[in-house]
Short mmCIF file of C-alpha atoms in Angstrom, two decimals:
data_model
loop_
_atom_site.label_atom_id
_atom_site.label_comp_id
_atom_site.label_asym_id
_atom_site.label_seq_id
_atom_site.Cartn_x
_atom_site.Cartn_y
_atom_site.Cartn_z
CA MET A 24 -5.29 -35.52 145.66
CA ILE A 25 -4.60 -31.84 145.59
CA ILE A 26 -1.22 -31.04 144.06
CA ASP A 27 0.55 -27.70 143.76
CA LEU A 28 1.41 -27.39 140.09
CA TYR A 29 4.44 -25.18 140.78
CA SER A 30 6.26 -27.56 143.14
CA ARG A 31 4.37 -30.83 142.53
CA LYS A 32 3.83 -31.05 146.30
CA VAL A 33 0.79 -33.02 147.45
CA LEU A 34 -1.07 -30.58 149.70
CA GLY A 35 -4.19 -32.55 150.57
CA TRP A 36 -5.49 -36.06 150.07
CA GLU A 37 -8.19 -38.43 151.22
CA LEU A 38 -8.98 -42.07 150.61
CA SER A 39 -12.36 -43.76 150.32
CA ASP A 40 -14.07 -46.42 148.26
CA THR A 41 -16.56 -43.81 147.00
CA ARG A 42 -16.09 -40.37 145.51
CA THR A 43 -18.20 -37.81 147.33
CA VAL A 44 -18.23 -34.07 147.74
CA GLU A 45 -17.47 -34.55 151.46
CA LEU A 46 -14.33 -36.49 150.58
CA THR A 47 -13.11 -33.89 148.12
CA LEU A 48 -13.96 -31.04 150.51
CA SER A 49 -11.89 -32.75 153.19
CA ALA A 50 -8.88 -32.97 150.85
CA LEU A 51 -9.35 -29.32 149.85
CA ASN A 52 -9.58 -28.19 153.48
CA LYS A 53 -6.38 -30.11 154.31
CA ALA A 54 -4.63 -28.36 151.43
CA VAL A 55 -5.87 -24.97 152.59
CA ARG A 56 -4.51 -25.61 156.10
CA ARG A 57 -1.07 -26.43 154.62
CA ARG A 58 -0.84 -23.47 152.29
CA ASN A 59 -1.48 -19.76 152.52
CA ILE A 60 -4.16 -18.76 150.05
CA GLU A 61 -2.91 -16.13 147.64
CA SER A 62 -4.75 -14.27 144.93
CA ASP A 63 -5.13 -15.67 141.43
CA LEU A 64 -5.19 -19.34 142.46
CA ILE A 65 -6.80 -21.74 140.02
CA PHE A 66 -8.09 -25.16 141.03
CA ARG A 67 -7.95 -27.52 138.05
CA SER A 68 -9.92 -30.75 138.17
CA ASP A 69 -11.70 -33.29 136.06
CA ARG A 70 -15.43 -33.01 135.48
CA GLY A 71 -16.42 -35.32 138.34
CA SER A 72 -19.73 -34.52 139.98
CA GLU A 73 -18.00 -33.99 143.32
CA TYR A 74 -16.00 -31.08 141.86
CA GLY A 75 -19.05 -29.51 140.25
CA ALA A 76 -21.19 -29.85 143.38
CA TYR A 77 -22.54 -26.62 144.82
CA ALA A 78 -20.84 -27.26 148.17
CA TYR A 79 -17.44 -27.66 146.52
CA GLN A 80 -17.82 -24.73 144.14
CA ASN A 81 -19.07 -22.54 146.99
CA ARG A 82 -16.05 -23.47 149.12
CA LEU A 83 -13.69 -22.50 146.29
CA LYS A 84 -15.50 -19.17 145.94
CA GLU A 85 -15.27 -18.56 149.71
CA LEU A 86 -11.52 -19.07 149.42
CA GLY A 87 -11.23 -16.83 146.34
CA ILE A 88 -10.04 -19.74 144.17
CA GLU A 89 -11.10 -19.95 140.55
CA SER A 90 -12.42 -23.33 139.37
CA SER A 91 -11.24 -24.78 136.07
CA MET A 92 -12.44 -28.17 134.81
CA ASN A 93 -11.24 -30.37 131.96
CA ARG A 94 -13.01 -29.95 128.68
CA PRO A 95 -15.35 -32.88 127.98
CA GLY A 96 -13.40 -35.74 126.42
CA PHE A 97 -9.95 -34.20 127.06
CA MET A 98 -8.32 -36.11 129.93
CA ASN A 99 -4.93 -34.57 129.16
CA ASP A 100 -6.16 -31.13 130.29
CA ASN A 101 -5.06 -32.28 133.74
CA VAL A 102 -1.87 -34.02 132.60
CA TYR A 103 0.10 -33.26 135.78
CA VAL A 104 -2.36 -35.09 137.99
CA GLU A 105 -2.62 -37.97 135.53
CA SER A 106 1.18 -38.25 135.54
CA PHE A 107 1.21 -38.13 139.34
CA PHE A 108 -1.26 -41.02 139.60
CA GLN A 109 0.82 -43.10 137.19
CA THR A 110 3.89 -42.47 139.35
CA LEU A 111 1.95 -43.23 142.52
CA LYS A 112 0.66 -46.53 141.16
CA THR A 113 4.08 -47.58 139.86
CA GLU A 114 6.09 -46.62 142.93
CA SER A 115 3.66 -47.31 145.74
CA PHE A 116 1.08 -49.92 144.74
CA LYS A 117 2.44 -52.08 141.92
CA GLY A 118 2.88 -55.67 143.06
CA PHE A 119 1.29 -55.12 146.46
CA ASN A 120 -1.81 -56.82 147.80
CA PHE A 121 -3.20 -54.86 150.73
CA GLU A 122 -5.06 -56.83 153.37
CA SER A 123 -7.20 -53.88 154.47
CA VAL A 124 -8.06 -50.28 153.70
CA GLU A 125 -6.03 -49.29 156.76
CA GLU A 126 -2.95 -51.03 155.35
CA LEU A 127 -3.45 -49.16 152.06
CA ARG A 128 -3.98 -45.87 153.94
CA THR A 129 -0.77 -46.42 155.95
CA ASN A 130 1.21 -47.14 152.77
CA LEU A 131 -0.27 -44.11 151.03
CA ALA A 132 0.41 -41.83 154.02
CA TRP A 133 4.06 -42.89 154.12
CA TYR A 134 4.48 -42.49 150.36
CA LEU A 135 2.88 -39.03 150.20
CA ASP A 136 3.80 -37.47 153.52
CA SER A 137 7.28 -38.91 154.06
CA TYR A 138 8.66 -39.90 150.68
CA TYR A 139 6.99 -38.10 147.75
CA ASN A 140 6.95 -34.56 149.17
CA PHE A 141 10.33 -34.69 150.91
CA LYS A 142 12.61 -37.22 149.19
CA ARG A 143 11.39 -38.08 145.69
CA ARG A 144 13.37 -36.20 143.05
CA HIS A 145 11.57 -34.71 140.03
CA GLY A 146 13.28 -34.07 136.70
CA SER A 147 10.92 -31.14 136.09
CA LEU A 148 12.15 -29.57 139.37
CA GLY A 149 15.86 -29.83 138.59
CA PHE A 150 16.00 -33.17 140.42
CA LYS A 151 14.84 -31.62 143.68
CA SER A 152 12.05 -32.90 145.89
CA PRO A 153 8.89 -30.75 146.05
CA ASP A 154 9.89 -29.57 149.54
CA GLU A 155 13.44 -28.68 148.45
CA TYR A 156 12.11 -26.86 145.40
CA GLU A 157 9.74 -24.75 147.50
CA ARG A 158 12.47 -23.90 150.02
CA MET A 159 14.83 -22.83 147.20
CA ALA A 160 12.19 -20.51 145.78
CA ALA A 161 11.31 -18.94 149.16
#
């Protein structure tokens, strides 16, 4: 998941049963296609090997995005993403048994691309959806 900290909008995501640099690059490239790159962007992540990989770090540099990783042993450095995943699990997955990866992908796509970004209200955004919040600020 790649989330804009300002609006809490999910900009890019991928799903796989393994974490790879190709997977994370795909999510990053989706985010880049959805958003104009401006100066002084910071990409915050955990210390996963896929984020530290040369290919990923080189892509961030190509885009002019600074990389910032959690400090070792401090999961709450990335508290916004951790909070997002808790919300995602509670609202989208809890109590469901998916028959296939495609069923999970379909559920996730609806939640992120139709509900979360456009309809879900956030207290931290004045009870606006991420899309509404961005449009207000434009």
